[in-house]
Short mmCIF file of N, CA and C in Angstrom, two decimals:
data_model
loop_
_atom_site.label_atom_id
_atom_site.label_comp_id
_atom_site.label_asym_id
_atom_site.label_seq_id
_atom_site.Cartn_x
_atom_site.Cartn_y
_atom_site.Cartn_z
N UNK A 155 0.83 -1.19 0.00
CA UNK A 155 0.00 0.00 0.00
C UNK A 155 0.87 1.26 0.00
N UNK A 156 0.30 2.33 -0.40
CA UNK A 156 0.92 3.58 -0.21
C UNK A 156 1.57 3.97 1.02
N UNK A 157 1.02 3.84 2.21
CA UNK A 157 1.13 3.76 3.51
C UNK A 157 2.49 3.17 3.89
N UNK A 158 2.60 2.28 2.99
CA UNK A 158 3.79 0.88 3.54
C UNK A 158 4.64 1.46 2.96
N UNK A 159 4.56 1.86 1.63
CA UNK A 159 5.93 2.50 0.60
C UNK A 159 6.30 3.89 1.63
N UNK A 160 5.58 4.84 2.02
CA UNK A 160 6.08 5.65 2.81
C UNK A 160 6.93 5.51 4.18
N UNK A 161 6.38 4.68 4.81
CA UNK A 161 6.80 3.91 5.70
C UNK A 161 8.60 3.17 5.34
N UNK A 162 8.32 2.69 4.33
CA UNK A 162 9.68 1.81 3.85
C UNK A 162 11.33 2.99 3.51
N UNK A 163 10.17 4.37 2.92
CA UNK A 163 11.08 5.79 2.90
C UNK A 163 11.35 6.10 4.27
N UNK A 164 10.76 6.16 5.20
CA UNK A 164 11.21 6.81 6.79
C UNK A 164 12.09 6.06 7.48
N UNK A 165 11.89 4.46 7.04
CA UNK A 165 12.97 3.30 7.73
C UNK A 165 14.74 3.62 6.94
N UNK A 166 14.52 4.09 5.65
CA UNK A 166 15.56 3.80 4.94
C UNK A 166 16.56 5.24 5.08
N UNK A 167 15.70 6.55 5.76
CA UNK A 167 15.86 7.61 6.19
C UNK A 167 16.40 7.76 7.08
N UNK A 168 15.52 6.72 8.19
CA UNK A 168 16.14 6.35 9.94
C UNK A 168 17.68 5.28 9.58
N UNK A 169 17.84 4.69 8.92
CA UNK A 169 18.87 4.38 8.45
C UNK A 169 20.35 4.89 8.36
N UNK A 170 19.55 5.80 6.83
CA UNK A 170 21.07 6.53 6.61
C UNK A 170 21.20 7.35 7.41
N UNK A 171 20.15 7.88 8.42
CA UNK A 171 20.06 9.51 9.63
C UNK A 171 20.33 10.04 8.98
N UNK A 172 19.88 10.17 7.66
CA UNK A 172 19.49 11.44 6.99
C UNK A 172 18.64 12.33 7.60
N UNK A 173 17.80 12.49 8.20
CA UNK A 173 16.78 13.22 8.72
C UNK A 173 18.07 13.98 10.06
N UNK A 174 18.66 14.59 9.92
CA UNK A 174 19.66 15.11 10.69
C UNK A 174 19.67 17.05 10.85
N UNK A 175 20.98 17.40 11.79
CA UNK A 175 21.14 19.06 11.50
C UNK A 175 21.03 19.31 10.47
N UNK A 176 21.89 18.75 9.27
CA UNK A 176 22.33 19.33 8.16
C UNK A 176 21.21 19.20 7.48
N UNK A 177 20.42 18.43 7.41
CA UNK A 177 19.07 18.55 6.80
C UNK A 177 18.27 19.15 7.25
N UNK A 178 17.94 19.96 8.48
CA UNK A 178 17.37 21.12 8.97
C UNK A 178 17.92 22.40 8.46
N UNK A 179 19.15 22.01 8.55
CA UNK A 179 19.63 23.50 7.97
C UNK A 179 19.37 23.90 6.22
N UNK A 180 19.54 22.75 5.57
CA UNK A 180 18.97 22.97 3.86
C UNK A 180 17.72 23.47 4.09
N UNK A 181 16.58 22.48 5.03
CA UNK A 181 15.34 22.84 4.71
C UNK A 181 14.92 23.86 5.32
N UNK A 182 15.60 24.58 6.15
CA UNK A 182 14.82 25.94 6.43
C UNK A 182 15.59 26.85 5.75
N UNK A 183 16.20 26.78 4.93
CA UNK A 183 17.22 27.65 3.86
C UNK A 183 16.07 29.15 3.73
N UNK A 184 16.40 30.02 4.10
CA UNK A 184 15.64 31.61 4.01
C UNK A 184 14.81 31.16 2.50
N UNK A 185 15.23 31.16 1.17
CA UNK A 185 14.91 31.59 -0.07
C UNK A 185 14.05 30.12 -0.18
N UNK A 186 14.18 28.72 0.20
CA UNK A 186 13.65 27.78 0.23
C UNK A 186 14.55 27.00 -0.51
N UNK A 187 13.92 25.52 -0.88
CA UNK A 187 15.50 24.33 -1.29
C UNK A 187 14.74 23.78 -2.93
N UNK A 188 15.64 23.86 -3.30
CA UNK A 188 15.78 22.72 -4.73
C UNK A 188 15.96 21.14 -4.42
N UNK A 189 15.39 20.43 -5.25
CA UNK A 189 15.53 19.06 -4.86
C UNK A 189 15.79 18.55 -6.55
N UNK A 190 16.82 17.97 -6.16
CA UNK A 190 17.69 17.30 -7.45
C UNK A 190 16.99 15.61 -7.51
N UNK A 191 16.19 14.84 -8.27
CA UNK A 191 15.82 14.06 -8.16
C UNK A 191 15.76 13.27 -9.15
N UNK A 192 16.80 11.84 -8.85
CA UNK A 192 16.20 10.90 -10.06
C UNK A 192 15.86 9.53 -9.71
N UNK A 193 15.30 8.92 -10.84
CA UNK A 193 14.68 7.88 -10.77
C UNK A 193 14.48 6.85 -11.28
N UNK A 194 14.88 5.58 -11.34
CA UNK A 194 16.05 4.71 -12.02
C UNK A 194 14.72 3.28 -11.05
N UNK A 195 14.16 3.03 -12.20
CA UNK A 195 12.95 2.29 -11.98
C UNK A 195 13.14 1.11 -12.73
N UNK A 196 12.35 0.32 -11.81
CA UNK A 196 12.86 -1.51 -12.40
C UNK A 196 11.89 -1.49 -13.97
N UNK A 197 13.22 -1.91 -14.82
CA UNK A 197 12.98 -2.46 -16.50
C UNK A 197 11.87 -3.64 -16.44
N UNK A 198 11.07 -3.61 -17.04
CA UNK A 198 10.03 -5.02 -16.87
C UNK A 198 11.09 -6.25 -17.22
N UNK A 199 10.50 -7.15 -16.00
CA UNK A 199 10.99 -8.39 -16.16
C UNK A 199 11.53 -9.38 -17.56
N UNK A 200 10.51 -9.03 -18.38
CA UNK A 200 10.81 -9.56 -19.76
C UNK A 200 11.84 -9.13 -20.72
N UNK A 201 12.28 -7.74 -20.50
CA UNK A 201 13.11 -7.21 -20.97
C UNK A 201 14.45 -7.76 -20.90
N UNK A 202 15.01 -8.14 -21.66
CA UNK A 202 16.51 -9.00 -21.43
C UNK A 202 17.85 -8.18 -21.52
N UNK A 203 17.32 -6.94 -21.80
CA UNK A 203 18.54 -5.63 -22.27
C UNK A 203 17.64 -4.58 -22.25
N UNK A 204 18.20 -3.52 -22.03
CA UNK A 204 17.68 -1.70 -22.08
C UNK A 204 17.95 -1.78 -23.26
N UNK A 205 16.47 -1.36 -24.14
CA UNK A 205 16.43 -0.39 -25.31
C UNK A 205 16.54 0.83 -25.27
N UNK A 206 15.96 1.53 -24.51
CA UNK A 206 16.37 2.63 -24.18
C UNK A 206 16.11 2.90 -22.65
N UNK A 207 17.22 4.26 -22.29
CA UNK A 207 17.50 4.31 -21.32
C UNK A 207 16.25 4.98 -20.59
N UNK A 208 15.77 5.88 -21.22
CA UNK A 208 14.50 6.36 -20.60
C UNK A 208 13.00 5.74 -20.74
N UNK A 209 12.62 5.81 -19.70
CA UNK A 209 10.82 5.33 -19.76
C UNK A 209 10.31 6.05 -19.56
N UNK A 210 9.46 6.02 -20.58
CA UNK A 210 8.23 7.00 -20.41
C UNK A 210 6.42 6.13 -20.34
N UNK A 211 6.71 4.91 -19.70
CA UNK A 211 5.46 4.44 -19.21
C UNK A 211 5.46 4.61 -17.92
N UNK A 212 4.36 4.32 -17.61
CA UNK A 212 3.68 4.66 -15.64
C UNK A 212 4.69 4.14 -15.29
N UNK A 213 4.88 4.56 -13.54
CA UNK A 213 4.16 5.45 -13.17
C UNK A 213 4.88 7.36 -13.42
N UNK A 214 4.13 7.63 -13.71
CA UNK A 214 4.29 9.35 -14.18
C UNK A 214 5.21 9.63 -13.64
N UNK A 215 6.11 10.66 -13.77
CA UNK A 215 7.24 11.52 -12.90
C UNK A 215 6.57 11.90 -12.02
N UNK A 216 5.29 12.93 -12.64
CA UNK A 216 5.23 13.66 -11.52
C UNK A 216 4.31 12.74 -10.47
N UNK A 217 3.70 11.83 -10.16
CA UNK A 217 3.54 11.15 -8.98
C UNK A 217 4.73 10.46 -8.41
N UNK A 218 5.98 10.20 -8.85
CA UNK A 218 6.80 9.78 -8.82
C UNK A 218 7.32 10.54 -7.31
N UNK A 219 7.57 12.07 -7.82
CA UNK A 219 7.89 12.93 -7.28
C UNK A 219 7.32 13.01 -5.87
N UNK A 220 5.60 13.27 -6.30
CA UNK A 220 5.03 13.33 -4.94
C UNK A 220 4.82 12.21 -3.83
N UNK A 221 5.33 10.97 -4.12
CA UNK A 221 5.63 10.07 -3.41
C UNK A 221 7.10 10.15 -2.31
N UNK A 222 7.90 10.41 -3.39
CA UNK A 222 9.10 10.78 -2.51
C UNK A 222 8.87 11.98 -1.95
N UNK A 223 8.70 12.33 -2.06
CA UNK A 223 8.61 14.13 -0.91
C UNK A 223 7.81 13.61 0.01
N UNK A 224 6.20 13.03 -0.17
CA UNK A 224 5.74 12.30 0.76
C UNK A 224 6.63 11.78 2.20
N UNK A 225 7.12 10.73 1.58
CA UNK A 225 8.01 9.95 1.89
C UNK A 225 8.97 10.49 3.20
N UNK A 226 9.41 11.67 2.30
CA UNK A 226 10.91 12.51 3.07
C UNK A 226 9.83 13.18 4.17
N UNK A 227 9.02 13.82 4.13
CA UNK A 227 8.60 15.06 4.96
C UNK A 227 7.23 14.45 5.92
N UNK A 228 6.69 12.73 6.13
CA UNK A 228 5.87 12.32 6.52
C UNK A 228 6.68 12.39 8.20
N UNK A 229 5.98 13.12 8.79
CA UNK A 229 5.75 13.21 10.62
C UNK A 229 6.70 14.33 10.87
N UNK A 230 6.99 15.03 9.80
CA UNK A 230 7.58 15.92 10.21
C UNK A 230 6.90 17.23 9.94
N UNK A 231 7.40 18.20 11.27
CA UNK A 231 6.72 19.48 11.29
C UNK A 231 6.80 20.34 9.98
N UNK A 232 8.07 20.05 9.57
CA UNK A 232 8.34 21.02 8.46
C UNK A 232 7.99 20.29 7.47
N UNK A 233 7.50 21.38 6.59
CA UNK A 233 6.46 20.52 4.83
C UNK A 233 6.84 20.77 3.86
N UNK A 234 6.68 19.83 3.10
CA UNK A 234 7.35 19.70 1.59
C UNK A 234 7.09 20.95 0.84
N UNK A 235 5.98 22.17 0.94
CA UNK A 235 5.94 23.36 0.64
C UNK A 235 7.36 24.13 0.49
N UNK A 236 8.68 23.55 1.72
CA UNK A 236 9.75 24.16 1.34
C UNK A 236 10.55 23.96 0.27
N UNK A 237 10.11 23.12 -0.33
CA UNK A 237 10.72 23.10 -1.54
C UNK A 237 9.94 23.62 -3.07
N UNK A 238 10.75 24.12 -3.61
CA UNK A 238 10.34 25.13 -4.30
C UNK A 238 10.89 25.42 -5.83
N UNK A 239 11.79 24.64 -6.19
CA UNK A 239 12.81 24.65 -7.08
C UNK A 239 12.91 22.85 -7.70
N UNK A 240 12.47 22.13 -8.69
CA UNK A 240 12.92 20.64 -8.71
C UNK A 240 13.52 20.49 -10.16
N UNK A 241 14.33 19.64 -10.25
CA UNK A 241 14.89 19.05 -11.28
C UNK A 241 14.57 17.41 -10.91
N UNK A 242 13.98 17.15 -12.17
CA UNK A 242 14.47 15.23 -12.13
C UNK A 242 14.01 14.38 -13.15
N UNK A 243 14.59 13.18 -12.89
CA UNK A 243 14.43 12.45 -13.98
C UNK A 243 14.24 10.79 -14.00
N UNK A 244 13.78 10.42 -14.97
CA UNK A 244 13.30 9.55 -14.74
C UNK A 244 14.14 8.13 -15.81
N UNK A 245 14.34 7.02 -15.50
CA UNK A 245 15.02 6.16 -16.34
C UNK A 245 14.83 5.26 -15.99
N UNK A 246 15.41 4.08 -17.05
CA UNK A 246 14.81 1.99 -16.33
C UNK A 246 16.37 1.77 -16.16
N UNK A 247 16.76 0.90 -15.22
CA UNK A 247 17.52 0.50 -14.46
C UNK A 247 17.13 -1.33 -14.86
N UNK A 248 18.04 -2.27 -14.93
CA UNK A 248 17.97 -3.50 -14.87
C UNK A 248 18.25 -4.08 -13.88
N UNK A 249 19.43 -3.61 -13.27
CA UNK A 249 19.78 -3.94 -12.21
C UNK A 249 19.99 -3.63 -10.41
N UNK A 250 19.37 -2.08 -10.57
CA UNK A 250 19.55 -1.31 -8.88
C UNK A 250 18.76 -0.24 -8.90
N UNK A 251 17.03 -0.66 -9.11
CA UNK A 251 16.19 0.91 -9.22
C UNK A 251 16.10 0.84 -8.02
N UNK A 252 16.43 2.31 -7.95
CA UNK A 252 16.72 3.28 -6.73
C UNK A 252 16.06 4.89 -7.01
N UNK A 253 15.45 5.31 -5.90
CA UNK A 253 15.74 6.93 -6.46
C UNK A 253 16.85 7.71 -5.50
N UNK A 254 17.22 8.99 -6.06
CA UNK A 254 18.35 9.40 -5.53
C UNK A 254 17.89 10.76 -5.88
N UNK A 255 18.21 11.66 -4.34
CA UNK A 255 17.81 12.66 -3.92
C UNK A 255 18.74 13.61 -2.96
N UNK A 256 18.50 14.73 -4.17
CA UNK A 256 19.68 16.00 -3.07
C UNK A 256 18.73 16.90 -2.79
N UNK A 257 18.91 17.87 -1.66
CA UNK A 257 17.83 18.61 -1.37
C UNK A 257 19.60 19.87 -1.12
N UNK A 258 19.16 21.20 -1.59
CA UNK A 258 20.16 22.01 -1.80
C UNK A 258 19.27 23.62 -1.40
N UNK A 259 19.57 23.75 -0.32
CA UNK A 259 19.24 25.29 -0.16
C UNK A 259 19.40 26.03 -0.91
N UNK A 260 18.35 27.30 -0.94
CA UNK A 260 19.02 28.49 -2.26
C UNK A 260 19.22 29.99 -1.72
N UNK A 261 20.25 29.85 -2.31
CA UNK A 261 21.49 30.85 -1.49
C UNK A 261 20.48 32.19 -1.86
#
């Protein structure tokens, strides 16, 4: 469920202790933060090689997006509203879909 995938973001968060100073300090950045985001999503099973590197079937970027921010900013006081600035992207991976996320104050 949705619930569980968010959940699975806060464990993997409590993990790396990402959720730290230095991540208080990006996210209350005066001007607000950019979030650099990509997204490297499992190739269907049948696929025996990448034809191409990008996918453009479901699920969408932009829910993509709002899952991970979900994700990052669930039980916390401060809200994904601080971000304000995004770049990202989306691609099939065969072997290690992952997404990967910088959050960068703006000076």
């Amino acid at each position: 469920s949705y619930s569980d995938y968010l959940d699975a973001i806060q464990d993997e968060l409590a993990k790396d202790n990402a959720i730290n100073d230095d991540f208080y300090d990006v996210i209350n950045t005066e001007l607000g933060v950019k979030a650099e985001i990509m997204f490297y999503v499992q190739a269907p099973r049948s696929q025996k090689r990448l034809k191409k590197l990008t996918r453009t079937t479901a699920p969408d970027i932009d829910n993509l997006l709002k899952a991970a921010l979900d994700g990052i900013f669930r039980g916390l006081e401060v809200k994904d509203s601080r971000v304000v600035l995004v770049s990202m992207g989306k691609f099939q991976e065969m072997e290690n879909p992952r997404t990967e996320i910088v959050l960068r104050g703006i000076e």
